[in-house]
PDB file of C-alpha atoms in Angstrom:
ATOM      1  CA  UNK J   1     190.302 204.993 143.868  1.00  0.00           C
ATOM      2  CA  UNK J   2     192.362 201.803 142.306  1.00  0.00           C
ATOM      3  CA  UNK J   3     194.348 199.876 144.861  1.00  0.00           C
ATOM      4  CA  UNK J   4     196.481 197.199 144.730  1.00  0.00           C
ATOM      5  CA  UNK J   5     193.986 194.132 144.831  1.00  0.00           C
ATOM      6  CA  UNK J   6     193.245 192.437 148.527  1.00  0.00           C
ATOM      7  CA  UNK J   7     195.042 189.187 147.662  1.00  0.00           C
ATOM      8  CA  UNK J   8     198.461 191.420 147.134  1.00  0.00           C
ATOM      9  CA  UNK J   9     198.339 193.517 150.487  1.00  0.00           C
ATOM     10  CA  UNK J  10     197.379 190.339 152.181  1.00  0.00           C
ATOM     11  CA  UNK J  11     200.628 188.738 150.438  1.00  0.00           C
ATOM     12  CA  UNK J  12     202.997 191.398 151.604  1.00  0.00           C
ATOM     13  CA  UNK J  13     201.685 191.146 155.041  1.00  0.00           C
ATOM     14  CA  UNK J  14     202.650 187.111 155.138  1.00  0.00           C
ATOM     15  CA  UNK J  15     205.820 188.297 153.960  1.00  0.00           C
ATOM     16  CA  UNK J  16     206.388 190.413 156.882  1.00  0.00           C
ATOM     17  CA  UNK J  17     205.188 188.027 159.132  1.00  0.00           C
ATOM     18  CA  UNK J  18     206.869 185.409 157.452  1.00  0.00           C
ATOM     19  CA  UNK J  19     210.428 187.182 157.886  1.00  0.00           C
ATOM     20  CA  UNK J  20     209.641 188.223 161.807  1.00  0.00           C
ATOM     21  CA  UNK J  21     208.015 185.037 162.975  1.00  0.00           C
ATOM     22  CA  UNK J  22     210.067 182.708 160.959  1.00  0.00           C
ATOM     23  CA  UNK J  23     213.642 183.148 162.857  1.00  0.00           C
ATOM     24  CA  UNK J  24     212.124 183.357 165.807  1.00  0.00           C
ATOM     25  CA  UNK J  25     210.206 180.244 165.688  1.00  0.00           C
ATOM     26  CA  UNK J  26     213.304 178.270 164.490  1.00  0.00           C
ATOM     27  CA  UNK J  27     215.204 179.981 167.711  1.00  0.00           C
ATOM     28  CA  UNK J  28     212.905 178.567 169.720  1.00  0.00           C
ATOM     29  CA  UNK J  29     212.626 175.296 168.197  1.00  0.00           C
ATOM     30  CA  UNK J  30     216.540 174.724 168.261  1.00  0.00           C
ATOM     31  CA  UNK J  31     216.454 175.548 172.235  1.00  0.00           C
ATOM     32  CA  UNK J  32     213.309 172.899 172.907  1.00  0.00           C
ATOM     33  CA  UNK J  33     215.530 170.048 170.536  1.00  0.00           C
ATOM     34  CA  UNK J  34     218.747 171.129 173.067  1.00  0.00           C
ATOM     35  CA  UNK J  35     216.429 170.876 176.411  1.00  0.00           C
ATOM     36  CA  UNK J  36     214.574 167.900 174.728  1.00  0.00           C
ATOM     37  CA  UNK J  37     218.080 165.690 174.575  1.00  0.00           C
ATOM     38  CA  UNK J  38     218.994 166.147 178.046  1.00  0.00           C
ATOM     39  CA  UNK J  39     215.819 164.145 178.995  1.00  0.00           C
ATOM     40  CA  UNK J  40     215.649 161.920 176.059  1.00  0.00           C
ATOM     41  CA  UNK J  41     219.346 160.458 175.615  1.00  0.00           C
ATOM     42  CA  UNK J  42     219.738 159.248 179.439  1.00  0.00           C
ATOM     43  CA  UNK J  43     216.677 157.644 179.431  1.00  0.00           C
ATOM     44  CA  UNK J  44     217.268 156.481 176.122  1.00  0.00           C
ATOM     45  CA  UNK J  45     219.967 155.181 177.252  1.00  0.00           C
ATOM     46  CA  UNK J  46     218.750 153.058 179.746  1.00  0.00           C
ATOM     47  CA  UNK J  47     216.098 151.792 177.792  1.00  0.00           C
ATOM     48  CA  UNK J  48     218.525 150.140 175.225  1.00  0.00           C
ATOM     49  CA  UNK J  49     220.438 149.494 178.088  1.00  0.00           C
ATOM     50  CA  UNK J  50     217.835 147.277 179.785  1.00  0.00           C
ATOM     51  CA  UNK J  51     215.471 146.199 177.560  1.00  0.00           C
ATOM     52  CA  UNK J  52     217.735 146.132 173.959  1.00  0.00           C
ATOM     53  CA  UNK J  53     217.580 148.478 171.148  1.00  0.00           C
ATOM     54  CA  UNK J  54     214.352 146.468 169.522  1.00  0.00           C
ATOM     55  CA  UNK J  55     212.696 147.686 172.341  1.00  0.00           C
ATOM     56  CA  UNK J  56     212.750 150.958 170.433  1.00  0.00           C
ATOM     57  CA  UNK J  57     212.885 149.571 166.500  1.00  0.00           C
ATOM     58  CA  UNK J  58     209.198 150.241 165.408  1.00  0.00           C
ATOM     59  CA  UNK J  59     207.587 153.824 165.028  1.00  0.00           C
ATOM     60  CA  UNK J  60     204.762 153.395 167.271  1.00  0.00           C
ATOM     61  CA  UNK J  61     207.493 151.668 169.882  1.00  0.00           C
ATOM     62  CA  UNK J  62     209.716 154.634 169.624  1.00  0.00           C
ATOM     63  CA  UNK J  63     206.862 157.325 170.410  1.00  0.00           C
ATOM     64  CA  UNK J  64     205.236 155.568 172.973  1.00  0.00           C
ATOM     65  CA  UNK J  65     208.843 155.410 174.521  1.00  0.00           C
ATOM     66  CA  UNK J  66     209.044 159.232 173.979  1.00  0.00           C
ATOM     67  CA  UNK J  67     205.461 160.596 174.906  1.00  0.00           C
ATOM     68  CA  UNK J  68     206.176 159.920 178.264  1.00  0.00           C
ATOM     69  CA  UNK J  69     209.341 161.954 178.640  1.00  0.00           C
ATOM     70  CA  UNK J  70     209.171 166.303 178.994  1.00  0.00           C
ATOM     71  CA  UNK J  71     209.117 167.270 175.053  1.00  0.00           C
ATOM     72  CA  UNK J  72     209.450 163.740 174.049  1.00  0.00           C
ATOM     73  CA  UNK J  73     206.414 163.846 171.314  1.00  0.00           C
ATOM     74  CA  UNK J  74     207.787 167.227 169.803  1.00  0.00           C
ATOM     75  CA  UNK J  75     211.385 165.863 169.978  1.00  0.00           C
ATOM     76  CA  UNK J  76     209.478 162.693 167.540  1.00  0.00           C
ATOM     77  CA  UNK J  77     208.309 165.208 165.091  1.00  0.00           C
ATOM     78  CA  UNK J  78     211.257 166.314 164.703  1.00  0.00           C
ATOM     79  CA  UNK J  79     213.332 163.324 163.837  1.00  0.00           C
ATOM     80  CA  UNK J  80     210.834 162.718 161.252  1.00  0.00           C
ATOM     81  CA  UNK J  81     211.107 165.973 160.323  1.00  0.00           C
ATOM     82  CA  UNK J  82     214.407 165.091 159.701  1.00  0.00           C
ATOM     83  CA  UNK J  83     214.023 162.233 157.945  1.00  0.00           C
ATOM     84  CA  UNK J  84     212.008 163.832 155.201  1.00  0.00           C
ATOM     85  CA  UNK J  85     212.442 167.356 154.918  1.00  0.00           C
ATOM     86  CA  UNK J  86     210.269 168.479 152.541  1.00  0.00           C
ATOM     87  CA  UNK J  87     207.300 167.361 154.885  1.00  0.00           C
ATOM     88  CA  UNK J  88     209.209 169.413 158.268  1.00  0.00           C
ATOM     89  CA  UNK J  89     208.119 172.546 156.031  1.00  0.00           C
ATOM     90  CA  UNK J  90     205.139 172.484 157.481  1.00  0.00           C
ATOM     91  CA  UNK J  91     205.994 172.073 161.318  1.00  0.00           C
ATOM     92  CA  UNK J  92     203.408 169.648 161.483  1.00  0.00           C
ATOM     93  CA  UNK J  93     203.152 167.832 165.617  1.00  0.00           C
ATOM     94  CA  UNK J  94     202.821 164.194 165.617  1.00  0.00           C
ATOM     95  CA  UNK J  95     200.015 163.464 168.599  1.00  0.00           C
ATOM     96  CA  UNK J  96     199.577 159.545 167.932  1.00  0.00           C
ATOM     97  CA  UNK J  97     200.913 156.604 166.551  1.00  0.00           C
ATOM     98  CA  UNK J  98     199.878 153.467 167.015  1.00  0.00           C
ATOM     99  CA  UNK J  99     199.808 150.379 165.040  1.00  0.00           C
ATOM    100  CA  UNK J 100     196.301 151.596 163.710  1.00  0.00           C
ATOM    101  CA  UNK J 101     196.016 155.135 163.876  1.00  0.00           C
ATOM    102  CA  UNK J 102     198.332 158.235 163.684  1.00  0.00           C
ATOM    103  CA  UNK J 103     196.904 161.453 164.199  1.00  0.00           C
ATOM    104  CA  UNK J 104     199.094 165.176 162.971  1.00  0.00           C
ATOM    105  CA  UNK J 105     198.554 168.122 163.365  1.00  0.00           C
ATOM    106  CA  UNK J 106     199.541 171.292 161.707  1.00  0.00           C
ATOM    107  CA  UNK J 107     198.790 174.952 162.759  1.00  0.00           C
ATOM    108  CA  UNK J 108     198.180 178.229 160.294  1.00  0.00           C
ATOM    109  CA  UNK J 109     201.202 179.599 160.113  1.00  0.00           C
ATOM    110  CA  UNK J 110     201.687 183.070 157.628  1.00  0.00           C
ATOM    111  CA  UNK J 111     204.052 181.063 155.381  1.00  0.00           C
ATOM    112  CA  UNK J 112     201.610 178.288 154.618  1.00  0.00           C
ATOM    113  CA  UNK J 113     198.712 180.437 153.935  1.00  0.00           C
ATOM    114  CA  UNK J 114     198.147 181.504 150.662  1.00  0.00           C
ATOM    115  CA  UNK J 115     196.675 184.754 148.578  1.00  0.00           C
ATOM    116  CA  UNK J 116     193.097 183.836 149.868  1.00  0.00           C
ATOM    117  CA  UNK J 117     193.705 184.319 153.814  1.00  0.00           C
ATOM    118  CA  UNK J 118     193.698 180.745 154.322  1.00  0.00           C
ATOM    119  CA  UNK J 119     196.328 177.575 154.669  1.00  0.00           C
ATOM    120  CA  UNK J 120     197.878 176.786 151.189  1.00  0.00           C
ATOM    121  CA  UNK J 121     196.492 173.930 149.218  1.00  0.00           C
ATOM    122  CA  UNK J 122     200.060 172.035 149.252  1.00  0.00           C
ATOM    123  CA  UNK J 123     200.226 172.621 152.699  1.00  0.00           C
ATOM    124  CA  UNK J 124     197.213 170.811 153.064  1.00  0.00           C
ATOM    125  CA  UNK J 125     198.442 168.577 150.969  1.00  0.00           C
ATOM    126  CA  UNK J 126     201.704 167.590 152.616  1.00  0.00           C
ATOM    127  CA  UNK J 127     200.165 167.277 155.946  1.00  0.00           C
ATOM    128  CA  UNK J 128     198.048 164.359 154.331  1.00  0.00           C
ATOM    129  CA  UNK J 129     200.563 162.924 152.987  1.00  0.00           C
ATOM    130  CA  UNK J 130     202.880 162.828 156.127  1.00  0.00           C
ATOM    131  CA  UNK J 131     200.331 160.890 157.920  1.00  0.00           C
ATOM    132  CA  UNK J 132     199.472 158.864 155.866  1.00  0.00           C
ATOM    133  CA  UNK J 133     203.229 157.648 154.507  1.00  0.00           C
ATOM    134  CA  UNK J 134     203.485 157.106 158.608  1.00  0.00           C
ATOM    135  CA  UNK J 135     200.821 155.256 159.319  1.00  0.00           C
ATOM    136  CA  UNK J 136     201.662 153.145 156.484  1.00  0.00           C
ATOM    137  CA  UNK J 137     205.147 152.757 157.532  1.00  0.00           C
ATOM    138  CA  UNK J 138     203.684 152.114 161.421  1.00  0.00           C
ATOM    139  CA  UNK J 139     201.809 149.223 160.191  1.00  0.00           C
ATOM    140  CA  UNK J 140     203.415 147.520 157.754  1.00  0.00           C
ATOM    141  CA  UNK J 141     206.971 147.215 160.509  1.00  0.00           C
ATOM    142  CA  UNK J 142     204.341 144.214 161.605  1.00  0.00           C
ATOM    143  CA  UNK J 143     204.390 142.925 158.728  1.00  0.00           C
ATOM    144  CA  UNK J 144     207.209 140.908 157.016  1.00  0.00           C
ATOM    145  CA  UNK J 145     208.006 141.148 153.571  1.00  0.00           C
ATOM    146  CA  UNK J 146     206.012 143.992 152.937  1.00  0.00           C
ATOM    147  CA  UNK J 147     207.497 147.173 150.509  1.00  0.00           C
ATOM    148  CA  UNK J 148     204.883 149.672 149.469  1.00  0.00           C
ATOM    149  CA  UNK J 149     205.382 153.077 147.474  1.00  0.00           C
ATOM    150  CA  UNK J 150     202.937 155.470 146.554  1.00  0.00           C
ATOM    151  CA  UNK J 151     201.958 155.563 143.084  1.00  0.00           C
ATOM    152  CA  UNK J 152     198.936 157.816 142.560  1.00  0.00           C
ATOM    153  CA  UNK J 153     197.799 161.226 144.692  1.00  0.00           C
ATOM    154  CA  UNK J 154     194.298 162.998 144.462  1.00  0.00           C
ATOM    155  CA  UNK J 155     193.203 165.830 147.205  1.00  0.00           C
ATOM    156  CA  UNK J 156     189.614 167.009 147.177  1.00  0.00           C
ATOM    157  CA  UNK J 157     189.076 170.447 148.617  1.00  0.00           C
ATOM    158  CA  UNK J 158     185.837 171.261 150.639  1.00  0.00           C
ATOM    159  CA  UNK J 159     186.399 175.055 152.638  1.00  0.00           C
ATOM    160  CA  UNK J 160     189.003 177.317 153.173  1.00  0.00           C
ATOM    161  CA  UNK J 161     190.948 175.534 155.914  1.00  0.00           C
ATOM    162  CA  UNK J 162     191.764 178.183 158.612  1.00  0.00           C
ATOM    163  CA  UNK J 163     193.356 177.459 162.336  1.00  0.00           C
ATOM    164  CA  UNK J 164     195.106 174.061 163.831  1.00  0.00           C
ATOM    165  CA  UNK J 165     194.234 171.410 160.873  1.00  0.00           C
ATOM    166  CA  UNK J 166     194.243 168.093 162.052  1.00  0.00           C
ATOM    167  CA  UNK J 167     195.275 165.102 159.968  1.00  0.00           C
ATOM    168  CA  UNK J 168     193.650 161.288 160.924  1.00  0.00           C
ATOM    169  CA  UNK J 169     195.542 158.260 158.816  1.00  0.00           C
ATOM    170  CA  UNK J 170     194.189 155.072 159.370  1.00  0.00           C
ATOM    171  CA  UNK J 171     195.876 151.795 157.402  1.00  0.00           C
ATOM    172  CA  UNK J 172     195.163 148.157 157.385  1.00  0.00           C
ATOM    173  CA  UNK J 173     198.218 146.265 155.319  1.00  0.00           C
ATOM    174  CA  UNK J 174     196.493 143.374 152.806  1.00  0.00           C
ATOM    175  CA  UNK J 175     197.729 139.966 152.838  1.00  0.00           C
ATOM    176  CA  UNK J 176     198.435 140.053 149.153  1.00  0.00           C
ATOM    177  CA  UNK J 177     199.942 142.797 146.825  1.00  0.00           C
ATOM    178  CA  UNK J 178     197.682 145.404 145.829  1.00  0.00           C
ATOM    179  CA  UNK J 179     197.250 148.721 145.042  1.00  0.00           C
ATOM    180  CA  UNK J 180     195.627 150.188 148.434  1.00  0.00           C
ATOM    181  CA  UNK J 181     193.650 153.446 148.456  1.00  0.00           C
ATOM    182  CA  UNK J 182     194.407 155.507 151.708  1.00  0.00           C
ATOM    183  CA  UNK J 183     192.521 158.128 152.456  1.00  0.00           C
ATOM    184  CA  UNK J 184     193.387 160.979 155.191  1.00  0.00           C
ATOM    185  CA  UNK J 185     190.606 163.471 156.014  1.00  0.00           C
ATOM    186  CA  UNK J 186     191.949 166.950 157.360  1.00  0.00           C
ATOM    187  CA  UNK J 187     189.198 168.446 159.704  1.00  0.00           C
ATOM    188  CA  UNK J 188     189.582 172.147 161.634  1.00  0.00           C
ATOM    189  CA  UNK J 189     189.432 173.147 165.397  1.00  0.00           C
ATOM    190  CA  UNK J 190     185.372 172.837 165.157  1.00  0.00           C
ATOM    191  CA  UNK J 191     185.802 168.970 163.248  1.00  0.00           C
ATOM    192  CA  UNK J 192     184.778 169.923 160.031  1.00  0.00           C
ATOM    193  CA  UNK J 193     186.237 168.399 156.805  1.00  0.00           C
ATOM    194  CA  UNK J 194     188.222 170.733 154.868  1.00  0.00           C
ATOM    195  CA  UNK J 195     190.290 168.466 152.587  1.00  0.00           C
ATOM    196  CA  UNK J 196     190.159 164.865 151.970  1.00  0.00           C
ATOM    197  CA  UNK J 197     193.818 163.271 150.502  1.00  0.00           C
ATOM    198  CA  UNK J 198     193.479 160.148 148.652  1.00  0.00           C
ATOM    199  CA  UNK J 199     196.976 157.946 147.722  1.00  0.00           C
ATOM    200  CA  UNK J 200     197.333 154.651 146.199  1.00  0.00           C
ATOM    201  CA  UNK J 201     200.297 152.283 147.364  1.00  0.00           C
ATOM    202  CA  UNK J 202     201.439 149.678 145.669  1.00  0.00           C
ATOM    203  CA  UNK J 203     202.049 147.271 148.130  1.00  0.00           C
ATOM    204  CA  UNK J 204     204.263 144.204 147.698  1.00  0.00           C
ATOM    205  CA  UNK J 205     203.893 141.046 149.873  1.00  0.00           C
ATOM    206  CA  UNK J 206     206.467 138.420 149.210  1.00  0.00           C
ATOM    207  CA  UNK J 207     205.081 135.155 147.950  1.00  0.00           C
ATOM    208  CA  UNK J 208     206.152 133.192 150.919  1.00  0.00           C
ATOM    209  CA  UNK J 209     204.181 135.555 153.676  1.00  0.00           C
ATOM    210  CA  UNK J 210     201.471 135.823 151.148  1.00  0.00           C
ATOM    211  CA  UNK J 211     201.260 131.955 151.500  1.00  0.00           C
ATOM    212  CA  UNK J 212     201.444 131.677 155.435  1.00  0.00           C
ATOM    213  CA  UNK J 213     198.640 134.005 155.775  1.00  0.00           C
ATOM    214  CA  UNK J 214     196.244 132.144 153.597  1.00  0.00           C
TER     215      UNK J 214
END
């Protein structure tokens, strides 16, 4: 007999799941944020307190500062979460950021998966473009007089991504203004590639650090 198609019942289901898990989740989160302060603000504290508030001014500054502290990394992924909401739709956890490297990951959750039983193609998407826009930002706070915007965005699917899906962003900032390709492959839990995202910046150096580094 005719049934609703696969892709339907399987969208119903993520609805379900969707409305059960969602709250609950959120709960959750807002009691880890609560329990993550009362670590984070007297050491915090402290820190500014002893070593000034530059100590804690640059990205990859900041989560080093936080990684070692109970919930510090998760409280970090949240503040950026905050900072750009659109991109804390995915609940993606920030695991490294360093001058030259951050690393994100997201897990499958049933409201980023799509009718095909497998994380949504913007989902994918975001989480590229998350860490890539930080490590940009992570590298170019070393570098004065540099503005860059993305201009240009290209994603290249290669499997259904299923499971944890792990973002790697890696950036070098030019000495001159350019448009810079970044690329971000997304590999699963067994380090295969299922999405590359490509973005061009247009970077901006101004004329005078352009000169010095010459």
């Amino acid at each position: 007999k005719d049934g609703p198609p696969k892709g339907s019942a399987m969208g119903i289901q993520t609805i379900m799941l969707s409305a059960v898990w969602g709250p609950i989740l959120g709960f959750f989160n807002f009691l880890k944020m609560a329990l993550a302060m009362l670590f984070i603000l007297p050491m915090a504290v402290l820190r500014i307190a002893t070593k000034g508030p530059k100590s804690l001014a640059r990205y990859d500054k900041l989560f080093e500062f936080l990684s070692g502290i109970f919930l510090g990394k998760f409280f970090f992924s949240q503040l950026v979460g905050a900072l750009a909401p659109y991109s804390a739709s995915i609940g993606a956890r920030i695991l490294k950021v360093t001058q030259e490297e951050v690393i994100v990951e997201m897990d499958d959750r049933p409201w980023l998966r799509n009718p095909f039983d497998s994380v949504h193609a913007i989902a994918l998407a975001n989480l590229g473009e998350l860490s890539g826009g930080l490590a940009f930002m992570a590298a170019s706070q070393y570098k004065k007089g540099v503005r860059g915007i993305p201009t240009k965005a290209a994603i290249e699917y290669h499997k259904k991504a299923r499971g944890t899906i792990r973002a790697v962003a890696k950036v070098t900032i030019p000495k001159e203004s350019c448009d810079l390709p970044l690329s971000v492959d997304l590999t699963d839990r067994d380090g295969e590639v299922v999405a590359t995202v490509t973005f061009v910046w247009k970077v901006q150096v101004s004329p005078a650090v352009a000169k010095k580094d010459t």
